[in-house]
N, CA, C and O of each residue as an XYZ file, in Angstrom:
868
protein
N      -0.980     17.535     -9.967
C      -1.729     17.680     -9.665
C      -2.882     16.405     -9.324
O      -4.045     16.630     -8.990
N      -2.210     14.871     -9.506
C      -3.801     14.410     -9.931
C      -4.672     14.763     -9.244
O      -4.613     14.930     -8.026
N      -6.152     15.015    -10.379
C      -7.500     15.035     -9.624
C      -7.930     13.798     -8.415
O      -7.198     12.899     -8.000
N      -8.679     13.953     -8.209
C      -9.367     13.110     -7.196
C     -10.879     13.129     -8.169
O     -11.649     14.036     -8.486
N     -10.843     11.529     -8.464
C     -12.013     11.310     -8.801
C     -13.375     11.733     -7.804
O     -13.373     11.683     -6.574
N     -14.781     12.251     -8.868
C     -16.156     12.036     -7.652
C     -16.324     12.275     -6.778
O     -15.787     13.276     -6.303
N     -17.392     11.287     -5.866
C     -17.358     10.398     -4.943
C     -18.819     10.788     -4.751
O     -19.442     11.620     -4.092
N     -19.189      9.451     -5.947
C     -20.786      8.627     -5.489
C     -21.417      9.059     -4.018
O     -20.794      9.358     -2.999
N     -22.564      9.011     -4.184
C     -22.534      9.504     -2.159
C     -23.468      8.104     -2.386
O     -24.363      7.939     -1.557
N     -23.371      7.440     -3.083
C     -23.792      5.761     -2.342
C     -23.013      5.052     -2.212
O     -23.251      4.063     -1.519
N     -21.109      5.300     -3.096
C     -20.803      3.807     -3.127
C     -20.094      4.532     -1.461
O     -20.014      5.508     -0.715
N     -19.549      2.415     -1.844
C     -18.942      2.122     -0.017
C     -17.786      2.808     -0.124
O     -17.429      3.420     -1.131
N     -16.872      2.672      1.440
C     -15.642      2.493      1.132
C     -14.915      2.409      0.520
O     -14.509      1.254      0.387
N     -14.215      3.477     -0.287
C     -12.870      3.501     -1.493
C     -12.166      2.285     -1.836
O     -12.134      1.539     -2.815
N     -11.305      2.366     -0.072
C      -9.552      1.811     -0.150
C     -10.768      0.318      0.188
O     -11.678      0.181      1.006
N     -10.204     -0.592     -0.891
C      -9.890     -2.018     -1.206
C      -8.760     -2.488     -1.756
O      -8.616     -2.803     -2.937
N      -8.006     -2.533     -0.952
C      -6.680     -3.203     -1.128
C      -6.133     -4.392     -0.416
O      -6.642     -4.723      0.655
N      -5.169     -5.041     -0.906
C      -4.629     -6.092     -0.416
C      -3.556     -5.615      0.384
O      -2.783     -4.872     -0.222
N      -3.286     -5.840      1.609
C      -1.552     -5.619      2.270
C      -1.441     -7.024      2.450
O      -2.166     -7.838      3.021
N      -0.145     -7.143      1.705
C       0.540     -7.935      1.706
C       2.104     -8.128      1.994
O       2.674     -7.103      2.370
N       3.016     -9.481      1.857
C       3.721     -9.103      2.563
C       3.978    -10.820      3.345
O       5.149    -11.065      3.634
N       3.148    -11.696      3.593
C       2.989    -12.492      3.969
C       2.455    -13.101      3.068
O       1.598    -12.717      2.272
N       3.017    -14.198      3.186
C       2.357    -15.373      2.125
C       0.855    -16.277      2.456
O       0.065    -16.554      1.553
N       0.680    -16.589      3.622
C      -0.223    -16.567      4.118
C      -1.436    -15.454      3.786
O      -2.580    -15.755      3.447
N      -0.945    -14.189      3.954
C      -1.981    -13.305      4.231
C      -2.569    -12.452      2.948
O      -3.358    -11.516      2.814
N      -1.580    -13.462      1.877
C      -1.644    -13.645      0.117
C      -2.009    -13.690     -0.455
O      -1.919    -13.085     -1.522
N      -3.202    -15.063      0.170
C      -3.752    -16.032     -0.839
C      -4.581    -16.128     -1.596
O      -4.869    -16.983     -2.433
N      -5.188    -14.785     -1.161
C      -6.621    -14.098     -2.298
C      -5.874    -13.212     -2.685
O      -5.332    -12.878     -1.632
N      -5.335    -12.400     -3.703
C      -4.807    -11.864     -4.421
C      -6.338    -10.994     -5.435
O      -6.909     -9.936     -5.698
N      -6.298    -12.615     -5.656
C      -7.738    -12.608     -6.829
C      -8.869    -11.609     -6.246
O      -9.250    -10.533     -6.707
N      -9.272    -12.280     -5.126
C     -10.360    -12.376     -4.770
C     -10.274    -10.726     -4.491
O     -11.314    -10.103     -4.282
N      -9.399    -10.276     -4.496
C      -9.985     -8.950     -3.699
C      -9.942     -7.794     -4.656
O     -10.573     -6.738     -4.616
N      -8.912     -8.299     -5.669
C      -8.738     -7.146     -6.668
C      -9.469     -8.033     -8.295
O      -8.916     -7.801     -9.370
N     -10.311     -8.688     -8.253
C     -11.336     -9.058     -9.339
C     -10.269     -9.207    -10.825
O     -10.905     -9.308    -11.875
N      -9.121     -9.218    -10.916
C      -8.411     -9.601    -11.863
C      -7.706    -11.065    -12.167
O      -8.172    -12.169    -11.884
N      -6.597    -10.803    -12.749
C      -5.220    -11.375    -12.949
C      -4.222    -10.606    -12.462
O      -4.346     -9.383    -12.390
N      -3.281    -11.158    -12.132
C      -1.789    -11.026    -12.432
C      -0.400    -11.433    -13.105
O       0.465    -12.309    -13.136
N      -0.840    -10.004    -13.701
C      -0.166    -10.592    -15.586
C       1.356    -10.892    -15.167
O       2.191    -10.609    -16.027
N       1.741    -11.333    -14.172
C       3.593    -11.029    -14.563
C       3.725    -12.352    -13.337
O       4.818    -12.573    -12.817
N       2.540    -13.138    -12.983
C       2.598    -14.967    -12.885
C       1.168    -15.326    -13.277
O       0.099    -14.716    -13.254
N       1.700    -17.002    -13.781
C       0.903    -17.578    -13.839
C      -0.243    -18.357    -12.967
O      -1.203    -18.946    -13.464
N       0.115    -18.219    -11.239
C      -0.402    -17.785     -9.924
C      -0.291    -16.830     -9.286
O       0.526    -16.576     -8.401
N      -1.533    -15.929     -9.908
C      -1.809    -14.620     -8.947
C      -2.094    -14.822     -7.814
O      -1.707    -13.844     -7.173
N      -2.689    -15.739     -6.993
C      -3.257    -15.644     -5.871
C      -1.347    -15.839     -4.756
O      -1.012    -14.989     -3.932
N      -0.799    -16.634     -4.962
C       0.147    -16.406     -4.504
C       1.507    -15.652     -5.429
O       1.787    -16.145     -6.522
N       2.076    -14.788     -5.053
C       3.305    -14.074     -5.501
C       4.631    -14.326     -5.032
O       4.731    -14.106     -3.825
N       5.300    -14.573     -5.383
C       6.674    -14.940     -5.163
C       7.468    -14.238     -4.584
O       8.193    -13.347     -5.027
N       7.283    -14.833     -3.043
C       8.547    -13.876     -2.313
C      10.277    -14.361     -2.820
O      10.938    -15.194     -2.200
N      10.778    -13.596     -4.103
C      11.480    -13.481     -5.232
C      11.685    -12.395     -4.789
O      10.673    -11.914     -4.280
N      13.086    -11.385     -4.722
C      13.172    -10.142     -4.837
C      13.045     -9.474     -6.177
O      13.080    -10.337     -7.054
N      12.931     -8.455     -6.590
C      11.980     -8.100     -7.690
C      13.222     -7.468     -7.914
O      12.917     -6.417     -8.478
N      14.538     -7.513     -7.784
C      15.621     -6.629     -8.525
C      16.711     -7.585     -8.955
O      16.752     -8.709     -8.454
N      17.418     -7.275     -9.676
C      18.478     -8.195    -10.854
C      18.955     -8.992    -10.294
O      19.348     -8.533     -9.222
N      19.209    -10.174    -10.409
C      19.555    -11.533     -9.624
C      21.267    -11.109     -9.816
O      22.030    -11.660     -9.022
N      21.719    -10.397    -10.582
C      23.115    -10.354     -9.650
C      23.216     -8.698     -9.033
O      24.311     -8.209     -8.754
N      22.016     -7.991     -8.883
C      22.078     -7.214     -7.242
C      21.684     -8.097     -5.751
O      21.710     -7.529     -4.659
N      21.362     -9.398     -5.891
C      20.069     -9.684     -5.051
C      21.149    -10.512     -3.618
O      21.538    -11.678     -3.688
N      21.298    -10.040     -3.026
C      22.472    -10.794     -1.977
C      21.538    -12.296     -0.910
O      20.426    -12.386     -0.390
N      22.717    -13.205     -1.016
C      21.515    -14.376     -0.732
C      21.242    -14.426      0.314
O      21.455    -13.811      1.359
N      20.417    -15.727     -0.229
C      19.199    -15.797      0.733
C      18.408    -15.745      2.537
O      18.129    -16.394      3.545
N      18.391    -14.876      2.096
C      17.840    -14.801      3.686
C      18.957    -12.988      4.522
O      19.001    -12.460      5.633
N      19.629    -12.702      3.132
C      19.667    -11.262      3.706
C      19.736    -10.342      3.265
O      20.070     -9.942      2.150
N      19.177     -9.595      4.776
C      19.267     -8.067      4.289
C      19.687     -7.329      3.686
O      20.686     -7.108      4.371
N      19.778     -6.615      2.791
C      20.155     -5.566      1.875
C      19.857     -4.201      2.093
O      18.775     -3.693      2.385
N      21.238     -3.546      1.865
C      21.053     -2.038      2.671
C      20.728     -1.963      3.944
O      20.663     -2.903      4.736
N      20.437     -0.371      4.230
C      19.997      0.559      5.606
C      18.293     -0.407      5.685
O      17.483     -0.813      4.851
N      18.436     -0.432      7.391
C      17.311     -1.354      7.109
C      18.055     -1.256      9.318
O      18.958     -1.255     10.154
N      15.985     -1.168      8.763
C      16.009     -0.847     10.749
C      15.023     -2.312     11.987
O      13.992     -2.947     11.762
N      15.324     -2.317     12.375
C      14.798     -3.352     13.225
C      13.115     -2.993     13.183
O      12.484     -1.945     13.045
N      12.664     -4.695     13.414
C      10.901     -4.441     13.773
C      10.584     -3.231     14.559
O      11.264     -2.748     15.464
N       9.666     -2.885     14.176
C       9.007     -1.992     15.548
C       7.175     -0.997     14.362
O       6.873     -0.608     13.234
N       6.456     -1.157     16.173
C       4.649     -0.203     14.961
C       5.404      0.743     14.753
O       6.272      1.395     15.334
N       4.687      0.666     13.411
C       4.890      1.802     13.300
C       3.100      2.715     13.664
O       1.910      2.498     13.436
N       3.933      3.736     14.319
C       2.724      4.897     15.185
C       2.662      6.364     14.713
O       2.349      7.235     15.525
N       2.980      6.706     13.294
C       2.537      8.117     13.195
C       3.055      7.969     10.925
O       3.772      6.989     10.717
N       2.775      8.658      9.845
C       2.553      8.599      8.947
C       2.851     10.290      8.106
O       1.913     10.830      7.520
N       4.145     10.907      8.162
C       3.689     11.974      7.683
C       4.659     12.515      6.368
O       5.837     12.461      6.016
N       3.268     13.109      5.858
C       4.246     13.188      4.580
C       4.143     14.693      4.091
O       3.082     14.923      3.512
N       4.837     15.553      4.175
C       4.788     17.096      3.729
C       3.906     17.966      2.733
O       3.326     19.051      2.699
N       4.169     16.734      1.859
C       4.097     17.501      0.413
C       1.950     17.271      0.353
O       1.205     18.246      0.251
N       1.777     16.776      0.385
C       0.505     16.746      0.433
C      -0.645     17.165      1.674
O      -1.810     17.512      1.482
N      -0.025     17.036      2.829
C      -0.032     17.834      3.989
C      -1.212     16.214      4.951
O      -2.409     16.244      5.238
N      -0.220     15.101      5.161
C      -0.872     13.786      5.199
C      -0.077     13.701      7.162
O       1.140     13.521      7.129
N      -0.513     13.782      8.229
C       0.091     13.549      9.139
C      -0.873     12.890     10.079
O      -1.005     13.291     11.236
N      -1.487     11.966      9.629
C      -2.382     10.658     10.161
C      -1.592      9.861     11.066
O      -0.378      9.849     10.858
N      -2.321      8.800     12.600
C      -1.864      7.662     13.266
C      -2.320      6.976     12.044
O      -2.959      7.250     11.028
N      -1.459      5.526     12.808
C      -2.195      4.160     12.344
C      -3.237      3.468     13.005
O      -3.715      4.058     13.973
N      -3.776      2.193     12.676
C      -4.039      1.016     12.698
C      -3.548     -0.006     11.963
O      -3.195      0.049     10.785
N      -3.535     -0.996     12.731
C      -3.213     -2.705     12.608
C      -4.133     -3.178     11.558
O      -5.350     -3.213     11.378
N      -3.195     -3.484     11.017
C      -4.881     -4.566      9.333
C      -4.866     -5.589      9.503
O      -3.704     -5.986      9.419
N      -5.489     -6.304      9.703
C      -5.841     -7.580      9.852
C      -6.522     -8.516      8.496
O      -7.503     -8.206      7.820
N      -5.850     -9.459      8.396
C      -6.918    -10.315      6.583
C      -8.036    -10.843      7.581
O      -7.657    -11.133      8.716
N      -9.488    -11.006      7.237
C     -10.736    -11.331      7.445
C     -10.624    -12.155      7.252
O      -9.577    -12.647      6.831
N     -11.954    -12.891      7.527
C     -12.361    -14.100      7.255
C     -12.339    -14.247      5.839
O     -11.652    -15.166      5.394
N     -13.284    -13.134      4.632
C     -13.179    -13.182      3.732
C     -11.779    -13.053      2.674
O     -11.757    -12.492      1.579
N     -10.756    -13.684      3.301
C      -9.318    -13.914      2.733
C      -9.252    -12.090      2.283
O      -8.162    -12.058      1.712
N      -9.748    -10.786      2.242
C      -8.859     -9.534      1.953
C      -8.546     -9.001      3.487
O      -9.250     -9.469      4.383
N      -7.756     -8.261      3.750
C      -6.960     -6.977      4.561
C      -8.655     -6.133      4.446
O      -9.274     -5.815      3.430
N      -9.058     -5.947      6.005
C     -10.194     -5.273      6.749
C      -9.193     -3.796      6.474
O      -8.101     -3.562      6.993
N     -10.119     -2.740      5.287
C      -9.526     -1.354      5.461
C      -9.844     -1.003      7.359
O     -10.336     -1.520      8.362
N      -9.089      0.341      6.838
C      -9.510      1.259      7.880
C     -10.343      1.889      8.311
O     -10.631      2.817      7.556
N     -10.932      1.852      9.226
C     -12.105      2.586      9.581
C     -12.928      3.237      9.057
O     -12.456      4.303      8.661
N     -13.993      3.113      8.847
C     -14.241      4.373      7.754
C     -15.002      6.106      8.671
O     -15.210      7.242      8.246
N     -15.144      5.613      9.672
C     -15.654      7.150     10.622
C     -14.153      7.927     10.634
O     -14.274      9.054     11.116
N     -13.168      7.702     10.344
C     -11.817      8.727     10.527
C     -11.384      8.482      8.997
O     -11.227      7.512      8.256
N     -11.286      9.743      8.930
C     -11.091      9.961      7.370
C      -9.244     10.183      7.636
O      -8.433      9.886      6.759
N      -8.814     10.792      9.102
C      -7.685     10.698      9.209
C      -6.980      9.533      9.105
O      -5.838      9.991      9.155
N      -6.866      8.501      9.009
C      -6.132      7.815      9.847
C      -5.667      6.323      8.345
O      -6.284      5.726      7.463
N      -4.599      6.356      8.758
C      -3.997      4.894      7.673
C      -3.845      3.198      8.430
O      -4.030      2.796      9.579
N      -3.496      2.633      7.372
C      -3.410      1.213      8.400
C      -2.354      0.329      7.663
O      -2.417      0.168      6.444
N      -1.114     -0.397      8.646
C       0.093     -1.968      7.918
C      -1.197     -2.211      8.561
O      -2.021     -1.740      9.345
N      -0.781     -3.714      7.408
C      -0.350     -4.826      7.246
C       0.379     -5.540      8.393
O       1.598     -5.699      8.334
N      -0.217     -5.894      9.249
C       0.267     -5.709     10.963
C       1.069     -7.179     10.847
O       2.033     -7.390     11.583
N       0.586     -8.241      9.825
C       1.273     -9.514      9.743
C       2.527     -9.365      8.697
O       3.065    -10.365      8.223
N       2.818     -8.441      8.473
C       4.097     -7.834      7.036
C       4.800     -7.616      7.636
O       4.786     -7.794      8.854
N       5.980     -6.984      6.753
C       7.339     -6.061      7.024
C       6.603     -4.523      7.693
O       5.582     -4.027      7.217
N       7.454     -3.874      9.001
C       6.903     -2.765      9.172
C       7.917     -2.124      8.470
O       8.988     -2.560      8.048
N       7.310     -0.795      8.398
C       8.303     -0.075      7.286
C       9.610      0.770      8.153
O       9.567      1.333      9.247
N      10.467      0.643      7.430
C      11.853      0.339      8.671
C      12.276     -0.954      8.403
O      13.370     -0.835      8.955
N      12.278     -1.808      8.096
C      11.925     -3.822      8.873
C      12.029     -3.422      6.941
O      11.481     -2.609      6.196
N      13.393     -4.894      6.731
C      14.047     -5.055      5.405
C      12.712     -6.185      5.280
O      12.324     -7.028      6.088
N      12.132     -5.763      3.727
C      11.056     -6.458      3.778
C       9.794     -5.394      2.335
O      10.096     -4.277      1.915
N       9.180     -5.764      2.129
C       8.117     -4.406      1.932
C       6.539     -4.479      2.378
O       5.613     -5.257      2.147
N       6.729     -3.084      3.252
C       5.522     -3.177      3.775
C       4.929     -2.346      3.489
O       5.133     -1.259      2.948
N       3.700     -3.134      4.064
C       2.253     -1.996      3.115
C       1.494     -1.474      3.883
O       0.925     -2.175      4.719
N       1.257     -0.041      3.818
C       0.563      0.924      4.054
C      -1.235      1.437      3.783
O      -1.416      2.559      4.256
N      -1.971      1.090      3.411
C      -3.262      1.413      2.700
C      -4.342      3.244      3.578
O      -4.478      3.627      4.740
N      -4.708      3.672      2.545
C      -5.560      4.906      3.496
C      -6.951      4.994      2.018
O      -7.188      4.582      0.883
N      -7.525      5.883      3.174
C      -8.968      6.537      1.751
C      -8.366      6.996      1.540
O      -7.360      7.248      2.204
N      -8.715      7.453      0.235
C      -9.053      8.346     -0.646
C     -10.214      9.345     -0.422
O     -10.265     10.538     -0.123
N     -11.023      8.488     -0.656
C     -12.741      9.333      0.397
C     -13.193      8.736      1.176
O     -12.411      8.052      1.836
N     -14.786      8.662      1.545
C     -15.587      8.373      1.750
C     -17.050      8.784      0.950
O     -17.207      9.655      0.095
N     -18.333      7.593      1.689
C     -19.025      8.727      1.002
C     -19.438      9.891      1.211
O     -20.288     10.397      0.478
N     -18.975     10.446      2.121
C     -19.606     11.933      2.629
C     -18.223     13.241      2.422
O     -18.411     14.457      2.398
N     -16.292     12.209      2.241
C     -15.543     13.817      2.503
C     -14.290     12.731      1.831
O     -14.252     11.715      1.137
N     -13.775     13.232      2.203
C     -12.395     13.224      1.496
C     -11.174     13.283      2.510
O     -10.835     14.039      3.421
N     -10.628     12.020      1.867
C      -9.976     11.094      3.014
C      -8.424     11.200      3.173
O      -7.959     12.037      2.399
N      -7.377     10.504      4.061
C      -5.989     11.224      4.343
C      -5.575     11.008      2.588
O      -5.004     12.033      2.214
N      -5.676     10.206      1.692
C      -5.147      9.471      0.621
C      -5.701     10.413     -0.445
O      -5.631     10.187     -1.653
N      -6.297     11.568      0.152
C      -6.415     12.239     -1.314
C      -5.941     12.967     -2.210
O      -6.701     13.500     -3.018
N      -4.769     13.126     -2.257
C      -3.984     13.472     -2.725
C      -2.613     12.388     -3.107
O      -1.556     12.801     -3.584
N      -2.833     11.287     -2.858
C      -1.622     10.738     -3.094
C      -1.154     11.027     -4.913
O      -0.228     11.596     -5.492
N      -1.714     10.683     -5.096
C      -1.381     11.195     -6.989
C      -0.244     12.406     -6.880
O       0.711     12.678     -7.608
N      -0.619     12.856     -5.983
C       0.713     14.174     -6.682
C       1.854     13.928     -6.247
O       2.652     14.815     -6.552
N       2.344     12.982     -5.577
C       3.260     12.805     -4.978
C       3.840     11.982     -6.349
O       3.144     11.517     -7.252
N       5.687     11.930     -6.208
C       6.461     12.149     -7.420
C       7.841     11.105     -7.023
O       8.039     10.304     -6.109
N       8.386     11.414     -7.815
C      10.017     10.386     -7.826
C      10.463     11.432     -6.900
O      10.058     12.586     -7.042
N      11.209     11.127     -6.034
C      12.177     11.898     -4.781
C      11.786     12.944     -3.943
O      12.596     13.636     -3.327
N      10.216     13.126     -3.882
C       9.316     12.649     -3.101
C       9.687     11.860     -1.507
O       9.747     10.638     -1.372
N       9.899     12.815     -0.445
C       9.831     12.528      1.106
C       8.702     12.306      1.706
O       7.681     12.941      1.442
N       8.780     11.235      2.714
C       7.771     10.902      3.766
C       8.265     10.386      4.247
O       9.259      9.810      3.805
N       7.529     10.237      6.341
C       8.113      9.489      7.355
C       7.459      8.875      8.021
O       6.340      9.206      8.414
N       8.174      7.626      8.331
C       6.942      7.178      9.561
C       7.692      6.625     10.249
O       8.564      5.772     10.082
N       6.806      7.851     12.079
C       7.288      7.597     12.872
C       6.786      5.847     13.711
O       5.742      5.218     13.541
N       7.864      5.527     14.503
C       7.783      4.696     14.802
C       7.748      4.441     16.565
O       8.040      5.372     17.316
N       7.428      3.324     17.000
C       7.447      3.064     18.088
C       8.391      3.145     19.149
O       8.488      3.581     20.296
N       9.308      2.299     17.939
C      10.885      2.937     19.039
C      11.551      3.715     19.189
O      12.755      3.580     19.408
N      10.885      4.845     19.104
C      11.441      6.287     19.019
C      11.896      6.581     17.929
O      12.198      7.774     17.898
N      12.156      5.886     16.708
C      12.827      6.179     15.127
C      12.108      6.719     14.453
O      10.921      6.806     14.767
N      12.497      7.148     13.538
C      11.759      8.084     12.411
C      12.493      7.353     11.141
O      13.671      7.347     10.783
N      11.492      6.831     10.687
C      11.841      5.592      9.034
C      11.679      6.902      7.993
O      10.615      7.521      8.025
N      12.719      7.308      7.092
C      12.296      8.664      6.155
C      12.778      7.562      5.033
O      13.849      6.956      5.022
N      11.498      7.451      3.921
C      11.660      7.256      2.957
C      11.141      8.179      0.745
O      10.842      9.198      0.124
N      11.192      7.919      0.729
C      12.125      8.558     -1.025
C      10.830      7.442     -1.733
O      10.414      6.324     -1.429
N      10.470      8.543     -2.916
C       9.561      7.644     -3.647
C      10.206      7.780     -4.794
O      10.773      8.703     -5.378
N       9.835      5.788     -5.140
C      10.455      5.802     -6.561
C       9.837      5.990     -7.717
O      10.446      6.387     -8.711
N       8.516      5.715     -7.713
C       8.242      5.658     -8.867
C       5.984      5.951     -7.752
O       5.598      5.718     -6.607
N       5.297      6.509     -8.995
C       3.535      5.782     -8.270
C       3.446      6.005     -9.425
O       3.896      6.838    -10.210
N       2.336      4.540     -9.480
C       1.984      3.911    -10.422
C       0.316      3.656    -10.050
O      -0.250      3.640     -8.957
N      -0.284      3.439    -11.630
C      -1.660      2.973    -11.353
C      -1.987      2.539    -12.272
O      -1.808      2.960    -13.415
N      -2.784      1.174    -11.752
C      -2.799      0.205    -12.378
C      -4.449     -0.448    -12.033
O      -5.144     -0.186    -11.052
N      -4.743     -1.275    -13.077
C      -6.261     -1.419    -13.445
C      -6.451     -3.023    -12.913
O      -6.106     -4.088    -13.426
N      -7.322     -2.631    -11.363
C      -7.395     -3.384    -10.868
C      -7.718     -5.368    -11.240
O      -7.781     -6.274    -10.409
N      -7.881     -5.469    -12.982
C      -7.813     -6.517    -12.926
C      -7.169     -7.429    -13.678
O      -7.380     -8.574    -14.076
N      -5.834     -6.132    -13.817
C      -4.820     -6.592    -14.510
C      -3.712     -6.649    -13.634
O      -2.607     -6.805    -14.154
N      -3.817     -6.526    -12.057
C      -2.795     -5.939    -10.940
C      -1.533     -6.692    -10.609
O      -1.614     -7.879    -10.296
N      -0.212     -5.990    -10.666
C       1.254     -6.731    -10.825
C       0.653     -6.661     -8.622
O       0.529     -5.864     -7.691
N       0.471     -8.396     -9.028
C       0.416     -8.506     -7.204
C       1.775     -8.460     -6.711
O       2.173     -8.014     -5.635
N       2.551     -9.089     -7.836
C       3.941     -9.824     -7.264
C       5.127     -8.568     -7.299
O       6.092     -8.428     -6.547
N       4.805     -7.940     -8.143
C       5.795     -6.773     -8.222
C       5.225     -5.693     -7.066
O       5.935     -4.725     -6.794
N       3.798     -5.890     -6.320
C       3.804     -4.457     -5.627
C       4.364     -5.652     -4.104
O       5.038     -5.205     -3.177
N       4.003     -6.815     -4.157
C       4.284     -7.360     -2.864
C       4.986     -8.239     -2.140
O       4.881     -8.714     -1.010
N       6.063     -8.401     -3.449
C       6.651     -9.610     -3.174
C       7.710     -8.814     -1.872
O       7.846     -7.591     -1.836
N       8.251     -9.569     -1.074
C       9.158     -9.112     -0.088
C      10.496     -8.552     -1.090
O      10.612     -8.855     -2.277
N      11.155     -7.949     -0.565
C      12.337     -7.976     -0.971
C      13.860     -7.152      0.058
O      13.966     -6.134      0.741
N      14.681     -8.136     -0.296
C      15.685     -7.544      0.942
C      16.399     -6.450      1.360
O      17.289     -6.397      2.208
N      15.720     -5.207      0.391
C      15.816     -3.921      0.958
C      14.750     -3.674      1.893
O      13.773     -4.413      2.018
N      14.970     -2.553      2.591
C      12.955     -1.849      3.100
C      12.689     -1.174      2.605
O      13.365     -0.172      2.373
N      11.377     -1.433      2.130
C      10.408     -0.857      0.703
C       9.101     -0.014      1.416
O       8.717     -0.240      2.563
N       8.769      0.547      0.913
C       7.717      0.776      1.424
C       6.432      1.110     -0.198
O       6.723      1.537     -1.315
N       5.264      0.751      0.283
C       4.129      0.345     -0.632
C       2.899      1.565      0.082
O       2.449      1.554      1.228
N       2.625      2.432     -0.906
C       1.401      3.029     -0.422
C       0.489      2.861     -1.552
O       0.720      2.738     -2.755
N      -0.969      2.891     -0.665
C      -1.744      2.047     -1.773
C      -3.085      2.698     -1.194
O      -3.550      2.703     -0.054
N      -3.622      3.352     -2.631
C      -4.900      3.064     -2.485
C      -6.172      3.013     -3.965
O      -5.702      2.568     -5.012
N      -7.529      3.411     -3.989
C      -7.823      3.424     -5.081
C      -7.274      4.223     -5.834
O      -6.187      4.795     -5.757
N      -8.461      4.253     -6.936
C      -8.376      4.876     -8.534
C      -9.003      5.460     -9.386
O     -10.178      5.283     -9.062
N      -8.985      5.860     -9.990
C      -9.894      5.808    -11.521
C     -11.667      6.099    -11.354
O     -12.297      6.442    -10.354
N     -12.084      5.846    -12.576
C     -13.699      5.853    -12.202
C     -14.544      4.724    -11.152
O     -14.402      3.609    -10.650
N     -15.201      5.499    -11.194
C     -16.402      4.288     -9.740
C     -17.259      3.976    -10.432
O     -18.175      4.709    -10.806
N     -17.051      2.547    -10.781
C     -18.714      1.511    -11.513
C     -19.690      1.797    -10.333
O     -19.513      1.800     -9.115
N     -20.781      2.034    -11.111
C     -21.931      2.227     -9.596
C     -22.635      0.692     -9.930
O     -23.667      0.506     -9.285
N     -22.201     -0.524    -10.912
C     -22.194     -1.587    -11.074
C     -21.960     -2.849     -9.781
O     -22.443     -3.884     -9.322
N     -20.901     -1.917     -9.637
C     -20.077     -3.572     -9.015
C     -19.763     -1.986     -7.823
O     -18.860     -2.299     -7.047
N     -20.329     -0.317     -7.508
C     -20.365      0.414     -6.325
C     -18.117     -0.204     -5.740
O     -17.552     -0.546     -4.701
N     -17.744     -0.003     -7.087
C     -16.445      0.461     -6.451
C     -15.732      1.277     -8.039
O     -16.231      1.489     -9.144
N     -14.087      1.611     -7.323
C     -13.412      2.209     -8.285
C     -12.344      0.859     -9.097
O     -11.671     -0.064     -8.638
N     -12.578      1.251    -10.200
C     -11.254      0.532    -11.293
C     -10.110      0.628    -11.007
O      -9.565     -0.381    -11.453
N      -9.199      1.421    -10.382
C      -8.209      1.602    -10.461
C      -7.145      1.294     -8.969
O      -7.663      1.888     -8.023
N      -6.162      0.730     -8.635
C      -5.307      0.948     -7.391
C      -4.432      2.036     -8.323
O      -4.271      2.224     -9.529
N      -3.863      2.768     -6.816
C      -2.258      3.938     -6.939
C      -1.817      3.358     -6.283
O      -2.407      3.014     -5.259
N      -0.308      2.894     -6.621
C       0.771      1.872     -5.603
C       1.269      3.615     -5.659
O       0.686      4.524     -6.250
N       2.531      3.691     -4.836
C       3.664      4.725     -4.494
C       4.398      3.601     -3.604
O       4.044      2.860     -2.688
N       5.845      3.880     -4.465
C       6.442      2.835     -4.485
C       7.199      3.475     -3.905
O       7.373      4.485     -4.586
N       8.302      3.561     -2.261
C       8.903      4.091     -2.205
C      10.397      3.409     -0.665
O      10.121      2.647      0.261
N      11.825      4.045     -0.951
C      12.306      3.199     -0.772
C      13.591      4.227      0.846
O      13.872      5.406      1.063
N      14.025      2.614      1.674
C      14.006      3.439      3.255
C      15.354      4.900      2.798
O      16.195      4.371      2.071
N      15.493      5.504      2.890
C      16.630      7.301      2.786
C      17.687      6.721      3.652
O      18.679      7.388      3.947
């Protein structure tokens, strides 16, 4: 189980992640992560080409595999790490960054409301705090997830979207692979994102991002 980095008393909210899925919402990846995209010469505009083998990709505009219609997510359930949290919609602020979930509620996750919804074809982005200046938060143990673990998203249409974890990876914010993480896919996929690594007192931020890649079961 990955240990949660200690929480300096003076640090700001830990979840500073870009929620993507719509090209207009991904314009300022560089401004949020403070680094370069090692997979693209234009890090501010990740490709919308599916991140799959060309031979396996369906014709443009056609969803591949099982998927659900668009619906607002209501609750995230990750039994392995005891997550049972409601959702709030997140939007891009005037600074070009997606606004994080409110700091006052440590048991709350946010989704990029202008991107794909969880279960819909495409890449749905879900973020939560690991901790705040005063306590642990909803994604405190996100790094404990492993390939094959499952989680669910209950939706406003009454359906439950079940996901299987493909991989759990940590990326240096200076070399964050935005195309790989945010590019739309023809499959229904989800990214769970939070911060990780060491706390840099100089910039009052953490050095890494933890990303859970998962697909609709």
